[in-house]
């Protein structure tokens, strides 16, 4: 009987781990999909602006790679519970605060990334930071502004999901109004 209880608990833990992994994978996929769409739009915008000056821009994959990395960075920030201190305030405050905190977190990650690249290439810590500084303040500021504008709707919708429930938010966005009204009437 004791063996059956242990086996049952192992199966339950295994099932919980599978569910958690599935949830994490779906969350990561949603993060990456949103970021890839936004970054691809900005990439095409950059390409079209540069084309007007007869400059060819072909870094299309950069948007996807950036989305894959930042999607994971956002999940790591969530594990550390970044930006949660204003969750009891109106949604506009918590959305703006989370956006600002995650922008700073992504900036810190970018600095660490460039530093690691400098070390990997054998140039030391300063080489990576120097490469970042060579971009110039205008490009760094533009990238930060782009990231802030991109992340605000992302966190606003996540906050709506947190308050109203993710399932309710899915219903509102993905069901026809008629089906939504029928579900509302059917609920007690």
GROMACS .gro file of N, CA, C and O in nm, residues 53-152:
model
  400
   53UNK      N    1   1.706   5.630  -4.877
   53UNK     CA    2   1.840   5.687  -4.893
   53UNK      C    3   1.933   5.592  -4.971
   53UNK      O    4   2.054   5.606  -4.966
   54UNK      N    5   1.873   5.495  -5.040
   54UNK     CA    6   1.946   5.395  -5.118
   54UNK      C    7   2.045   5.315  -5.035
   54UNK      O    8   2.155   5.281  -5.079
   55UNK      N    9   2.006   5.285  -4.911
   55UNK     CA   10   2.088   5.202  -4.822
   55UNK      C   11   2.015   5.070  -4.804
   55UNK      O   12   1.896   5.066  -4.772
   56UNK      N   13   2.084   4.962  -4.828
   56UNK     CA   14   2.024   4.828  -4.815
   56UNK      C   15   2.037   4.781  -4.670
   56UNK      O   16   2.143   4.789  -4.610
   57UNK      N   17   1.925   4.733  -4.619
   57UNK     CA   18   1.922   4.678  -4.483
   57UNK      C   19   1.869   4.537  -4.491
   57UNK      O   20   1.759   4.514  -4.541
   58UNK      N   21   1.946   4.440  -4.443
   58UNK     CA   22   1.905   4.300  -4.456
   58UNK      C   23   1.908   4.222  -4.325
   58UNK      O   24   1.909   4.100  -4.327
   59UNK      N   25   1.907   4.287  -4.214
   59UNK     CA   26   1.912   4.218  -4.085
   59UNK      C   27   1.773   4.175  -4.038
   59UNK      O   28   1.730   4.207  -3.929
   60UNK      N   29   1.702   4.101  -4.121
   60UNK     CA   30   1.566   4.060  -4.087
   60UNK      C   31   1.562   3.959  -3.973
   60UNK      O   32   1.469   3.958  -3.894
   61UNK      N   33   1.661   3.871  -3.967
   61UNK     CA   34   1.662   3.769  -3.864
   61UNK      C   35   1.690   3.826  -3.726
   61UNK      O   36   1.660   3.763  -3.625
   62UNK      N   37   1.744   3.944  -3.721
   62UNK     CA   38   1.776   4.007  -3.593
   62UNK      C   39   1.650   4.023  -3.509
   62UNK      O   40   1.654   4.004  -3.387
   63UNK      N   41   1.537   4.056  -3.572
   63UNK     CA   42   1.411   4.074  -3.498
   63UNK      C   43   1.369   3.944  -3.430
   63UNK      O   44   1.327   3.945  -3.314
   64UNK      N   45   1.382   3.832  -3.499
   64UNK     CA   46   1.345   3.703  -3.441
   64UNK      C   47   1.440   3.663  -3.329
   64UNK      O   48   1.396   3.619  -3.222
   65UNK      N   49   1.569   3.681  -3.352
   65UNK     CA   50   1.668   3.648  -3.248
   65UNK      C   51   1.646   3.735  -3.125
   65UNK      O   52   1.647   3.685  -3.012
   66UNK      N   53   1.623   3.863  -3.147
   66UNK     CA   54   1.598   3.954  -3.036
   66UNK      C   55   1.471   3.914  -2.961
   66UNK      O   56   1.467   3.917  -2.838
   67UNK      N   57   1.367   3.873  -3.034
   67UNK     CA   58   1.242   3.829  -2.971
   67UNK      C   59   1.264   3.703  -2.888
   67UNK      O   60   1.211   3.690  -2.777
   68UNK      N   61   1.342   3.608  -2.941
   68UNK     CA   62   1.371   3.485  -2.866
   68UNK      C   63   1.445   3.516  -2.736
   68UNK      O   64   1.413   3.459  -2.631
   69UNK      N   65   1.541   3.605  -2.742
   69UNK     CA   66   1.619   3.639  -2.623
   69UNK      C   67   1.535   3.718  -2.523
   69UNK      O   68   1.528   3.684  -2.405
   70UNK      N   69   1.468   3.825  -2.570
   70UNK     CA   70   1.391   3.909  -2.478
   70UNK      C   71   1.269   3.836  -2.422
   70UNK      O   72   1.226   3.864  -2.310
   71UNK      N   73   1.215   3.742  -2.500
   71UNK     CA   74   1.104   3.661  -2.447
   71UNK      C   75   1.148   3.584  -2.323
   71UNK      O   76   1.074   3.574  -2.224
   72UNK      N   77   1.268   3.530  -2.327
   72UNK     CA   78   1.322   3.458  -2.211
   72UNK      C   79   1.360   3.554  -2.099
   72UNK      O   80   1.338   3.524  -1.981
   73UNK      N   81   1.416   3.670  -2.135
   73UNK     CA   82   1.452   3.770  -2.033
   73UNK      C   83   1.328   3.814  -1.956
   73UNK      O   84   1.331   3.827  -1.834
   74UNK      N   85   1.216   3.832  -2.026
   74UNK     CA   86   1.091   3.870  -1.960
   74UNK      C   87   1.045   3.760  -1.865
   74UNK      O   88   1.000   3.788  -1.754
   75UNK      N   89   1.060   3.635  -1.905
   75UNK     CA   90   1.021   3.524  -1.817
   75UNK      C   91   1.111   3.519  -1.693
   75UNK      O   92   1.064   3.494  -1.582
   76UNK      N   93   1.240   3.544  -1.712
   76UNK     CA   94   1.332   3.545  -1.598
   76UNK      C   95   1.295   3.658  -1.503
   76UNK      O   96   1.293   3.641  -1.381
   77UNK      N   97   1.262   3.775  -1.559
   77UNK     CA   98   1.217   3.886  -1.475
   77UNK      C   99   1.092   3.851  -1.397
   77UNK      O  100   1.077   3.891  -1.282
   78UNK      N  101   1.003   3.775  -1.459
   78UNK     CA  102   0.882   3.731  -1.390
   78UNK      C  103   0.913   3.637  -1.274
   78UNK      O  104   0.850   3.643  -1.169
   79UNK      N  105   1.014   3.552  -1.292
   79UNK     CA  106   1.055   3.461  -1.185
   79UNK      C  107   1.105   3.541  -1.065
   79UNK      O  108   1.078   3.508  -0.951
   80UNK      N  109   1.176   3.651  -1.094
   80UNK     CA  110   1.227   3.738  -0.987
   80UNK      C  111   1.121   3.836  -0.935
   80UNK      O  112   1.152   3.921  -0.854
   81UNK      N  113   0.999   3.823  -0.989
   81UNK     CA  114   0.885   3.904  -0.947
   81UNK      C  115   0.909   4.054  -0.968
   81UNK      O  116   0.867   4.137  -0.887
   82UNK      N  117   0.976   4.087  -1.077
   82UNK     CA  118   1.004   4.227  -1.107
   82UNK      C  119   0.874   4.303  -1.139
   82UNK      O  120   0.787   4.251  -1.206
   83UNK      N  121   0.865   4.423  -1.089
   83UNK     CA  122   0.754   4.512  -1.122
   83UNK      C  123   0.623   4.481  -1.055
   83UNK      O  124   0.519   4.533  -1.094
   84UNK      N  125   0.622   4.401  -0.951
   84UNK     CA  126   0.496   4.360  -0.889
   84UNK      C  127   0.450   4.450  -0.775
   84UNK      O  128   0.344   4.430  -0.720
   85UNK      N  129   0.530   4.550  -0.740
   85UNK     CA  130   0.497   4.628  -0.621
   85UNK      C  131   0.375   4.719  -0.638
   85UNK      O  132   0.317   4.763  -0.539
   86UNK      N  133   0.332   4.747  -0.760
   86UNK     CA  134   0.216   4.834  -0.780
   86UNK      C  135   0.093   4.759  -0.829
   86UNK      O  136   0.002   4.819  -0.884
   87UNK      N  137   0.088   4.629  -0.809
   87UNK     CA  138  -0.023   4.550  -0.861
   87UNK      C  139  -0.157   4.580  -0.795
   87UNK      O  140  -0.262   4.550  -0.851
   88UNK      N  141  -0.156   4.643  -0.678
   88UNK     CA  142  -0.282   4.679  -0.613
   88UNK      C  143  -0.330   4.818  -0.654
   88UNK      O  144  -0.437   4.861  -0.615
   89UNK      N  145  -0.253   4.888  -0.735
   89UNK     CA  146  -0.289   5.021  -0.784
   89UNK      C  147  -0.369   5.008  -0.914
   89UNK      O  148  -0.383   4.899  -0.969
   90UNK      N  149  -0.422   5.120  -0.966
   90UNK     CA  150  -0.491   5.113  -1.096
   90UNK      C  151  -0.400   5.053  -1.204
   90UNK      O  152  -0.278   5.068  -1.200
   91UNK      N  153  -0.461   4.987  -1.300
   91UNK     CA  154  -0.385   4.913  -1.402
   91UNK      C  155  -0.288   5.000  -1.481
   91UNK      O  156  -0.183   4.952  -1.522
   92UNK      N  157  -0.320   5.125  -1.501
   92UNK     CA  158  -0.230   5.212  -1.578
   92UNK      C  159  -0.096   5.224  -1.505
   92UNK      O  160   0.010   5.221  -1.567
   93UNK      N  161  -0.101   5.236  -1.372
   93UNK     CA  162   0.024   5.249  -1.295
   93UNK      C  163   0.106   5.120  -1.298
   93UNK      O  164   0.226   5.123  -1.320
   94UNK      N  165   0.038   5.008  -1.274
   94UNK     CA  166   0.112   4.882  -1.272
   94UNK      C  167   0.165   4.848  -1.411
   94UNK      O  168   0.275   4.796  -1.425
   95UNK      N  169   0.090   4.882  -1.516
   95UNK     CA  170   0.136   4.856  -1.653
   95UNK      C  171   0.257   4.942  -1.688
   95UNK      O  172   0.356   4.892  -1.742
   96UNK      N  173   0.250   5.071  -1.657
   96UNK     CA  174   0.363   5.161  -1.685
   96UNK      C  175   0.485   5.123  -1.601
   96UNK      O  176   0.598   5.123  -1.651
   97UNK      N  177   0.461   5.088  -1.476
   97UNK     CA  178   0.572   5.053  -1.387
   97UNK      C  179   0.642   4.925  -1.435
   97UNK      O  180   0.765   4.920  -1.444
   98UNK      N  181   0.562   4.823  -1.468
   98UNK     CA  182   0.622   4.698  -1.518
   98UNK      C  183   0.698   4.723  -1.647
   98UNK      O  184   0.806   4.668  -1.668
   99UNK      N  185   0.643   4.806  -1.734
   99UNK     CA  186   0.711   4.838  -1.859
   99UNK      C  187   0.846   4.902  -1.831
   99UNK      O  188   0.948   4.863  -1.889
  100UNK      N  189   0.848   5.000  -1.742
  100UNK     CA  190   0.974   5.069  -1.709
  100UNK      C  191   1.074   4.974  -1.643
  100UNK      O  192   1.192   4.971  -1.681
  101UNK      N  193   1.029   4.894  -1.550
  101UNK     CA  194   1.118   4.800  -1.480
  101UNK      C  195   1.176   4.698  -1.578
  101UNK      O  196   1.296   4.670  -1.576
  102UNK      N  197   1.092   4.644  -1.665
  102UNK     CA  198   1.142   4.544  -1.760
  102UNK      C  199   1.231   4.607  -1.866
  102UNK      O  200   1.323   4.542  -1.915
  103UNK      N  201   1.207   4.733  -1.901
  103UNK     CA  202   1.300   4.802  -1.993
  103UNK      C  203   1.437   4.813  -1.928
  103UNK      O  204   1.539   4.788  -1.994
  104UNK      N  205   1.441   4.851  -1.802
  104UNK     CA  206   1.569   4.859  -1.730
  104UNK      C  207   1.634   4.722  -1.718
  104UNK      O  208   1.755   4.708  -1.733
  105UNK      N  209   1.553   4.620  -1.691
  105UNK     CA  210   1.605   4.484  -1.681
  105UNK      C  211   1.664   4.439  -1.815
  105UNK      O  212   1.772   4.380  -1.820
  106UNK      N  213   1.593   4.468  -1.924
  106UNK     CA  214   1.643   4.433  -2.058
  106UNK      C  215   1.769   4.511  -2.090
  106UNK      O  216   1.862   4.458  -2.152
  107UNK      N  217   1.776   4.638  -2.047
  107UNK     CA  218   1.897   4.719  -2.070
  107UNK      C  219   2.015   4.659  -1.994
  107UNK      O  220   2.125   4.649  -2.047
  108UNK      N  221   1.991   4.619  -1.869
  108UNK     CA  222   2.098   4.556  -1.790
  108UNK      C  223   2.142   4.426  -1.856
  108UNK      O  224   2.262   4.396  -1.863
  109UNK      N  225   2.048   4.350  -1.907
  109UNK     CA  226   2.081   4.226  -1.975
  109UNK      C  227   2.163   4.255  -2.101
  109UNK      O  228   2.258   4.183  -2.132
  110UNK      N  229   2.127   4.359  -2.175
  110UNK     CA  230   2.201   4.397  -2.296
  110UNK      C  231   2.345   4.434  -2.263
  110UNK      O  232   2.437   4.395  -2.334
  111UNK      N  233   2.364   4.508  -2.153
  111UNK     CA  234   2.500   4.543  -2.110
  111UNK      C  235   2.578   4.416  -2.077
  111UNK      O  236   2.693   4.400  -2.119
  112UNK      N  237   2.516   4.325  -2.003
  112UNK     CA  238   2.583   4.198  -1.970
  112UNK      C  239   2.613   4.118  -2.097
  112UNK      O  240   2.720   4.057  -2.108
  113UNK      N  241   2.521   4.119  -2.192
  113UNK     CA  242   2.540   4.046  -2.317
  113UNK      C  243   2.661   4.101  -2.394
  113UNK      O  244   2.746   4.025  -2.440
  114UNK      N  245   2.669   4.233  -2.407
  114UNK     CA  246   2.781   4.294  -2.478
  114UNK      C  247   2.913   4.272  -2.405
  114UNK      O  248   3.018   4.252  -2.468
  115UNK      N  249   2.907   4.273  -2.274
  115UNK     CA  250   3.027   4.246  -2.194
  115UNK      C  251   3.074   4.103  -2.218
  115UNK      O  252   3.193   4.078  -2.237
  116UNK      N  253   2.981   4.009  -2.217
  116UNK     CA  254   3.015   3.868  -2.241
  116UNK      C  255   3.072   3.848  -2.381
  116UNK      O  256   3.169   3.773  -2.400
  117UNK      N  257   3.015   3.918  -2.479
  117UNK     CA  258   3.066   3.908  -2.616
  117UNK      C  259   3.209   3.962  -2.623
  117UNK      O  260   3.296   3.903  -2.690
  118UNK      N  261   3.234   4.073  -2.553
  118UNK     CA  262   3.370   4.128  -2.549
  118UNK      C  263   3.469   4.031  -2.488
  118UNK      O  264   3.581   4.014  -2.537
  119UNK      N  265   3.427   3.964  -2.382
  119UNK     CA  266   3.514   3.863  -2.318
  119UNK      C  267   3.536   3.744  -2.411
  119UNK      O  268   3.647   3.693  -2.422
  120UNK      N  269   3.430   3.700  -2.479
  120UNK     CA  270   3.439   3.584  -2.567
  120UNK      C  271   3.533   3.611  -2.685
  120UNK      O  272   3.608   3.525  -2.726
  121UNK      N  273   3.528   3.734  -2.737
  121UNK     CA  274   3.615   3.770  -2.849
  121UNK      C  275   3.758   3.800  -2.806
  121UNK      O  276   3.843   3.825  -2.889
  122UNK      N  277   3.781   3.799  -2.675
  122UNK     CA  278   3.917   3.820  -2.624
  122UNK      C  279   3.952   3.966  -2.601
  122UNK      O  280   4.066   3.998  -2.571
  123UNK      N  281   3.854   4.054  -2.613
  123UNK     CA  282   3.881   4.197  -2.596
  123UNK      C  283   3.862   4.246  -2.454
  123UNK      O  284   3.890   4.361  -2.423
  124UNK      N  285   3.810   4.162  -2.366
  124UNK     CA  286   3.788   4.201  -2.228
  124UNK      C  287   3.654   4.270  -2.208
  124UNK      O  288   3.575   4.286  -2.301
  125UNK      N  289   3.631   4.311  -2.085
  125UNK     CA  290   3.505   4.376  -2.050
  125UNK      C  291   3.485   4.506  -2.127
  125UNK      O  292   3.376   4.535  -2.175
  126UNK      N  293   3.589   4.584  -2.137
  126UNK     CA  294   3.578   4.715  -2.200
  126UNK      C  295   3.544   4.705  -2.348
  126UNK      O  296   3.477   4.793  -2.402
  127UNK      N  297   3.588   4.600  -2.416
  127UNK     CA  298   3.562   4.586  -2.560
  127UNK      C  299   3.413   4.576  -2.589
  127UNK      O  300   3.363   4.638  -2.682
  128UNK      N  301   3.343   4.498  -2.508
  128UNK     CA  302   3.199   4.485  -2.527
  128UNK      C  303   3.126   4.615  -2.499
  128UNK      O  304   3.035   4.654  -2.573
  129UNK      N  305   3.165   4.682  -2.393
  129UNK     CA  306   3.102   4.810  -2.360
  129UNK      C  307   3.137   4.916  -2.464
  129UNK      O  308   3.054   5.001  -2.497
  130UNK      N  309   3.259   4.911  -2.517
  130UNK     CA  310   3.300   5.007  -2.619
  130UNK      C  311   3.216   4.987  -2.747
  130UNK      O  312   3.175   5.085  -2.809
  131UNK      N  313   3.191   4.861  -2.782
  131UNK     CA  314   3.108   4.832  -2.899
  131UNK      C  315   2.969   4.891  -2.882
  131UNK      O  316   2.911   4.947  -2.975
  132UNK      N  317   2.916   4.881  -2.761
  132UNK     CA  318   2.785   4.935  -2.733
  132UNK      C  319   2.786   5.088  -2.738
  132UNK      O  320   2.695   5.150  -2.792
  133UNK      N  321   2.892   5.148  -2.687
  133UNK     CA  322   2.904   5.294  -2.686
  133UNK      C  323   2.922   5.349  -2.827
  133UNK      O  324   2.881   5.463  -2.854
  134UNK      N  325   2.980   5.270  -2.918
  134UNK     CA  326   3.000   5.314  -3.055
  134UNK      C  327   2.869   5.338  -3.129
  134UNK      O  328   2.865   5.414  -3.224
  135UNK      N  329   2.765   5.272  -3.086
  135UNK     CA  330   2.635   5.292  -3.150
  135UNK      C  331   2.589   5.437  -3.136
  135UNK      O  332   2.515   5.487  -3.219
  136UNK      N  333   2.627   5.498  -3.028
  136UNK     CA  334   2.589   5.637  -3.006
  136UNK      C  335   2.465   5.647  -2.921
  136UNK      O  336   2.382   5.557  -2.916
  137UNK      N  337   2.454   5.759  -2.854
  137UNK     CA  338   2.342   5.782  -2.763
  137UNK      C  339   2.208   5.784  -2.832
  137UNK      O  340   2.108   5.739  -2.776
  138UNK      N  341   2.205   5.835  -2.956
  138UNK     CA  342   2.077   5.844  -3.027
  138UNK      C  343   2.018   5.706  -3.057
  138UNK      O  344   1.899   5.684  -3.039
  139UNK      N  345   2.102   5.613  -3.099
  139UNK     CA  346   2.051   5.479  -3.130
  139UNK      C  347   2.011   5.405  -3.003
  139UNK      O  348   1.908   5.337  -3.000
  140UNK      N  349   2.088   5.420  -2.897
  140UNK     CA  350   2.053   5.356  -2.770
  140UNK      C  351   1.921   5.413  -2.718
  140UNK      O  352   1.833   5.338  -2.674
  141UNK      N  353   1.905   5.544  -2.725
  141UNK     CA  354   1.781   5.608  -2.681
  141UNK      C  355   1.663   5.563  -2.768
  141UNK      O  356   1.555   5.532  -2.717
  142UNK      N  357   1.684   5.557  -2.900
  142UNK     CA  358   1.577   5.513  -2.991
  142UNK      C  359   1.537   5.368  -2.962
  142UNK      O  360   1.418   5.335  -2.960
  143UNK      N  361   1.635   5.281  -2.939
  143UNK     CA  362   1.605   5.141  -2.907
  143UNK      C  363   1.530   5.128  -2.775
  143UNK      O  364   1.437   5.048  -2.762
  144UNK      N  365   1.569   5.209  -2.677
  144UNK     CA  366   1.501   5.206  -2.547
  144UNK      C  367   1.358   5.255  -2.560
  144UNK      O  368   1.265   5.196  -2.504
  145UNK      N  369   1.340   5.363  -2.636
  145UNK     CA  370   1.205   5.416  -2.658
  145UNK      C  371   1.119   5.313  -2.732
  145UNK      O  372   1.003   5.291  -2.697
  146UNK      N  373   1.176   5.249  -2.834
  146UNK     CA  374   1.106   5.146  -2.909
  146UNK      C  375   1.064   5.031  -2.817
  146UNK      O  376   0.952   4.982  -2.823
  147UNK      N  377   1.155   4.990  -2.731
  147UNK     CA  378   1.125   4.880  -2.640
  147UNK      C  379   1.015   4.920  -2.543
  147UNK      O  380   0.922   4.842  -2.518
  148UNK      N  381   1.020   5.041  -2.491
  148UNK     CA  382   0.917   5.088  -2.396
  148UNK      C  383   0.780   5.090  -2.464
  148UNK      O  384   0.682   5.039  -2.409
  149UNK      N  385   0.774   5.148  -2.583
  149UNK     CA  386   0.647   5.157  -2.656
  149UNK      C  387   0.596   5.017  -2.692
  149UNK      O  388   0.476   4.992  -2.690
  150UNK      N  389   0.686   4.926  -2.721
  150UNK     CA  390   0.648   4.789  -2.756
  150UNK      C  391   0.599   4.710  -2.635
  150UNK      O  392   0.506   4.631  -2.646
  151UNK      N  393   0.664   4.730  -2.522
  151UNK     CA  394   0.629   4.651  -2.404
  151UNK      C  395   0.506   4.703  -2.331
  151UNK      O  396   0.441   4.626  -2.259
  152UNK      N  397   0.470   4.830  -2.349
  152UNK     CA  398   0.355   4.882  -2.275
  152UNK      C  399   0.226   4.806  -2.307
  152UNK      O  400   0.157   4.760  -2.215
   0.00000   0.00000   0.00000
